[in-house]
Amino acid sequence: MVAAVLVALAAAVPAAASPRVVGGERASIVEYPWVVYLTDSTGFQFCGGTVVAATKVLTAAHCLANQRADNLRVVVGREDKRTTDGRVVNAQSVWVSPNYRGDPTGGSDFAVITLSRRVNVPALPLASDNTLYQPNAMATVLGWGMTKESGEASEYLMQAAVPLDSDTACTAAYQQYRASAMVCAGYQQGGVDTCQGDSGGPLEINGVLVGITSFGDGCARPGKYGVYTRVASYVTAIEGELDR
Ligand code: ARG
């Protein structure tokens, strides 16, 4: 039930109400050149993503559930949405994890966009084993989503630092949590989190992509973490798509 509501919210973020990183600060696209945002053909930003190869962007499956490749645009190198900095690249094709069940709480919330041309930014490497998934490890989350739960999307790229938490704590917060598919991050007291519009974007530790923003109950609520796709669990499947 709760999951269905969360999905409905994520899918139906209207132009006037899309959230970004909560409790964060402005981030520089120069420092994080591989973070991108996704828009529809009208230019409306609805998700984030990460450049993982010259023509490949990794995002969340739930971001692309209702999106055709020909309407999808990837904005690279633009920190401030109101500018024309960087470039807008068309999607040539979209590959959604075949195990994604239509709901981020079911796991496998990842997808790969093939760009119509190469982009000139460094790719972020993928986590390839579980060593980076230590409780209390500090991670950086990034996005143009809402800056408070009932806010509007950010004009600017935002960043926040959040600690990973243990599978026990994540399970206590979300009964749907699965350690093989997800990692959670945030503070028990809330206050710092990703939010609507940040989905698909990176959770990064020391220059490695560890998570993909996936779901949460509201944003930055006490006792509720942000839940991220566990990249290391899916690295073989993802890398299989990068060579195509
Ligand atoms: N599902 C949201 C989106 O599509 C992201 C939610 C992240 N929520 C959270 N509390 N960390 O943008």
Coordinates of C-alpha atoms and ligand atoms in Angstrom, one line a residue:
M1 CA 0.0 0.0 0.0
V2 CA 2.6 2.5 1.1
A3 CA 4.8 1.4 -1.8
A4 CA 2.0 2.0 -4.2
V5 CA 1.5 5.5 -2.9
L6 CA 5.2 6.2 -3.1
V7 CA 5.3 5.0 -6.7
A8 CA 2.3 7.1 -7.6
L9 CA 4.0 10.1 -6.1
A10 CA 7.2 9.5 -7.9
A11 CA 5.4 9.0 -11.2
A12 CA 3.1 11.9 -10.9
V13 CA 5.5 14.7 -9.8
P14 CA 3.9 17.7 -11.5
A15 CA 5.9 20.6 -12.8
A16 CA 5.0 22.7 -9.7
A17 CA 6.0 20.2 -7.1
S18 CA 9.2 18.2 -7.5
P19 CA 11.6 17.9 -4.5
R20 CA 15.5 18.0 -4.4
V21 CA 18.1 17.1 -1.9
V22 CA 17.0 18.1 1.6
G23 CA 19.4 19.6 4.1
G24 CA 22.1 20.0 1.5
E25 CA 24.0 22.8 -0.2
R26 CA 24.8 23.9 -3.7
A27 CA 27.2 21.6 -5.6
S28 CA 29.5 22.4 -8.4
I29 CA 29.1 20.5 -11.7
V30 CA 32.8 21.0 -12.2
E31 CA 33.4 18.9 -9.1
Y32 CA 30.8 16.3 -10.1
P33 CA 30.8 16.4 -13.9
W34 CA 29.2 12.9 -14.2
V35 CA 26.0 13.8 -12.5
V36 CA 23.2 14.5 -15.0
Y37 CA 19.5 15.2 -15.0
L38 CA 16.7 13.7 -17.1
T39 CA 13.9 15.7 -18.7
D40 CA 10.9 15.0 -20.9
S41 CA 10.6 16.7 -24.3
T42 CA 9.2 19.9 -22.7
G43 CA 12.4 20.3 -20.6
F44 CA 10.8 19.2 -17.3
Q45 CA 13.3 17.7 -15.0
F46 CA 12.0 14.5 -13.3
C47 CA 15.1 12.4 -12.3
G48 CA 18.8 12.3 -12.1
G49 CA 21.5 9.9 -13.5
T50 CA 25.2 9.2 -13.6
V51 CA 27.4 9.0 -16.7
V52 CA 29.0 5.6 -16.4
A53 CA 30.5 5.4 -19.9
A54 CA 30.9 7.8 -22.8
T55 CA 27.4 7.0 -24.2
K56 CA 25.8 5.4 -21.1
V57 CA 23.8 6.9 -18.2
L58 CA 22.8 4.8 -15.2
T59 CA 19.5 5.8 -13.5
A60 CA 16.6 4.2 -11.7
A61 CA 14.2 1.9 -13.4
H62 CA 11.2 3.7 -11.9
C63 CA 12.4 6.9 -13.6
L64 CA 11.9 5.3 -17.0
A65 CA 8.7 3.3 -16.4
N66 CA 6.5 5.8 -18.2
Q67 CA 9.1 7.3 -20.4
R68 CA 9.7 6.6 -24.1
A69 CA 13.3 6.9 -25.3
D70 CA 12.2 9.4 -28.0
N71 CA 10.8 11.8 -25.4
L72 CA 13.8 11.5 -23.0
R73 CA 16.6 14.1 -22.8
V74 CA 19.8 13.9 -20.7
V75 CA 21.2 17.2 -19.6
V76 CA 25.0 17.0 -19.1
G77 CA 27.2 19.7 -17.6
R78 CA 24.4 22.1 -16.5
E79 CA 24.5 23.0 -12.8
D80 CA 21.7 25.7 -13.0
K81 CA 18.6 24.6 -14.9
R82 CA 17.9 28.1 -16.0
T83 CA 21.0 28.3 -18.1
T84 CA 21.9 26.7 -21.4
D85 CA 25.2 25.4 -20.1
G86 CA 26.4 22.0 -21.1
R87 CA 24.4 20.0 -23.5
V88 CA 21.1 18.3 -24.0
V89 CA 21.6 14.8 -25.4
N90 CA 18.9 12.6 -26.8
A91 CA 18.4 9.0 -25.7
Q92 CA 19.0 6.5 -28.4
S93 CA 17.6 3.6 -26.4
V94 CA 16.6 2.7 -22.8
W95 CA 17.3 -0.6 -21.0
V96 CA 15.3 -1.3 -17.8
S97 CA 16.4 -4.1 -15.6
P98 CA 14.3 -7.1 -16.6
N99 CA 13.9 -8.0 -12.9
Y100 CA 12.3 -4.6 -12.0
R101 CA 8.8 -5.3 -10.9
G102 CA 7.2 -1.9 -11.3
D103 CA 7.9 -0.8 -7.8
P104 CA 11.2 0.4 -6.3
T105 CA 10.6 -1.4 -3.0
G106 CA 10.8 -4.7 -4.9
G107 CA 14.5 -4.1 -5.8
S108 CA 16.3 -4.1 -9.2
D109 CA 15.6 -0.4 -9.5
F110 CA 18.2 0.4 -12.2
A111 CA 18.2 1.2 -15.9
V112 CA 20.7 2.2 -18.5
I113 CA 20.2 5.0 -21.1
T114 CA 22.2 4.8 -24.3
L115 CA 22.9 8.3 -25.5
S116 CA 22.7 9.4 -29.1
R117 CA 26.3 10.6 -28.9
R118 CA 29.3 10.5 -26.7
V119 CA 29.6 13.0 -23.9
N120 CA 32.8 14.6 -22.9
V121 CA 32.7 14.0 -19.1
P122 CA 34.5 11.4 -17.1
A123 CA 32.5 8.3 -16.2
L124 CA 32.0 7.4 -12.5
P125 CA 33.2 3.9 -11.8
L126 CA 30.7 1.4 -10.3
A127 CA 31.1 -0.3 -6.9
S128 CA 32.2 -3.8 -7.6
D129 CA 32.1 -5.4 -4.2
N130 CA 30.7 -4.8 -0.8
T131 CA 33.7 -3.2 0.9
L132 CA 32.3 0.3 0.5
Y133 CA 29.0 -0.6 2.1
Q134 CA 30.0 0.0 5.7
P135 CA 27.6 1.4 8.3
N136 CA 28.5 5.0 9.1
A137 CA 30.6 5.4 5.9
M138 CA 29.9 8.9 4.6
A139 CA 28.4 9.2 1.2
T140 CA 27.5 12.1 -1.1
V141 CA 24.1 12.3 -2.7
L142 CA 23.4 14.8 -5.5
G143 CA 20.4 16.0 -7.5
W144 CA 18.1 18.7 -8.7
G145 CA 15.1 17.4 -6.8
M146 CA 13.0 18.9 -4.0
T147 CA 14.8 20.6 -1.1
K148 CA 12.0 19.8 1.3
E149 CA 9.3 17.2 1.3
S150 CA 6.5 19.5 0.2
G151 CA 8.7 21.9 -1.7
E152 CA 9.6 22.4 -5.3
A153 CA 12.4 21.2 -7.4
S154 CA 15.8 22.9 -7.1
E155 CA 17.0 25.2 -9.8
Y156 CA 20.6 24.2 -8.9
L157 CA 22.5 21.0 -8.4
M158 CA 22.5 20.2 -4.7
Q159 CA 24.6 17.9 -2.6
A160 CA 24.4 16.4 0.9
A161 CA 26.5 14.1 3.0
V162 CA 24.7 11.2 4.5
P163 CA 26.0 8.1 6.4
L164 CA 25.2 4.6 5.3
D165 CA 23.4 2.6 7.9
S166 CA 23.2 -1.1 8.8
D167 CA 20.9 -3.6 7.2
T168 CA 19.3 -4.0 10.6
A169 CA 18.5 -0.3 10.8
C170 CA 17.3 -0.1 7.2
T171 CA 15.0 -3.1 7.8
A172 CA 13.6 -1.5 10.9
A173 CA 12.7 1.6 8.9
Y174 CA 11.3 -0.3 5.9
Q175 CA 9.9 -3.8 6.0
Q176 CA 10.5 -4.0 2.2
Y177 CA 14.2 -3.4 2.6
R178 CA 16.4 -6.1 1.1
A179 CA 20.2 -6.1 1.8
S180 CA 20.9 -7.8 -1.5
A181 CA 19.2 -5.1 -3.5
M182 CA 19.5 -1.9 -1.5
V183 CA 21.5 0.2 0.8
C184 CA 20.0 2.9 3.1
A185 CA 21.5 6.2 4.2
G186 CA 20.6 9.2 6.4
Y187 CA 20.3 10.1 10.0
Q188 CA 18.0 8.5 12.6
Q189 CA 16.9 12.0 13.5
G190 CA 16.2 12.9 9.8
G191 CA 16.9 16.2 8.3
V192 CA 19.2 15.3 5.4
D193 CA 18.0 13.2 2.5
T194 CA 17.3 12.9 -1.2
C195 CA 13.7 13.7 -2.2
Q196 CA 11.4 13.6 -5.2
G197 CA 13.2 14.5 -8.4
D198 CA 16.5 13.1 -7.1
S199 CA 15.7 9.5 -8.1
G200 CA 18.1 7.9 -10.4
G201 CA 20.9 10.1 -9.3
P202 CA 24.1 9.0 -7.5
L203 CA 25.1 8.1 -4.0
E204 CA 28.9 8.3 -4.2
I205 CA 31.7 7.4 -1.9
N206 CA 35.3 8.4 -2.8
G207 CA 34.7 8.6 -6.5
V208 CA 32.8 5.4 -6.8
L209 CA 29.1 4.9 -7.5
V210 CA 27.6 3.0 -4.6
G211 CA 23.9 3.7 -4.9
I212 CA 21.1 5.0 -7.1
T213 CA 18.4 7.1 -5.4
S214 CA 15.4 4.9 -5.3
F215 CA 12.7 5.5 -2.6
G216 CA 11.8 6.8 0.8
D217 CA 8.9 7.5 3.0
G218 CA 8.5 11.2 2.6
C219 CA 11.8 13.0 2.7
A220 CA 14.3 13.5 5.6
R221 CA 11.8 12.2 8.2
P222 CA 13.1 11.0 11.5
G223 CA 13.5 7.2 11.5
K224 CA 13.2 7.1 7.7
Y225 CA 16.3 6.7 5.6
G226 CA 16.7 7.2 1.9
V227 CA 16.9 3.9 0.1
Y228 CA 19.3 3.4 -2.8
T229 CA 19.8 0.7 -5.3
R230 CA 22.8 -1.4 -4.2
V231 CA 25.1 -0.9 -7.3
A232 CA 27.6 -3.7 -6.3
S233 CA 24.8 -6.3 -6.4
Y234 CA 24.0 -5.5 -10.0
V235 CA 27.4 -4.6 -11.4
T236 CA 27.6 -7.6 -13.7
A237 CA 24.2 -6.8 -15.3
I238 CA 25.0 -3.1 -15.6
E239 CA 28.4 -3.7 -17.1
G240 CA 26.9 -6.1 -19.6
E241 CA 24.9 -3.2 -20.9
L242 CA 27.8 -0.8 -21.1
D243 CA 29.5 -2.7 -23.9
R244 CA 26.6 -2.6 -26.3
Ligands
ARG1 N1 11.3 8.3 -5.6 C1 11.8 9.6 -5.6 C2 12.0 10.1 -7.0 O1 11.5 9.5 -7.9 C3 13.1 9.6 -4.8 C4 12.8 9.4 -3.4 C5 13.9 9.5 -2.5 N2 13.3 9.7 -1.2 C6 14.0 9.8 -0.1 N3 13.3 10.0 1.0 N4 15.3 9.6 0.0 O2 12.6 11.1 -7.2

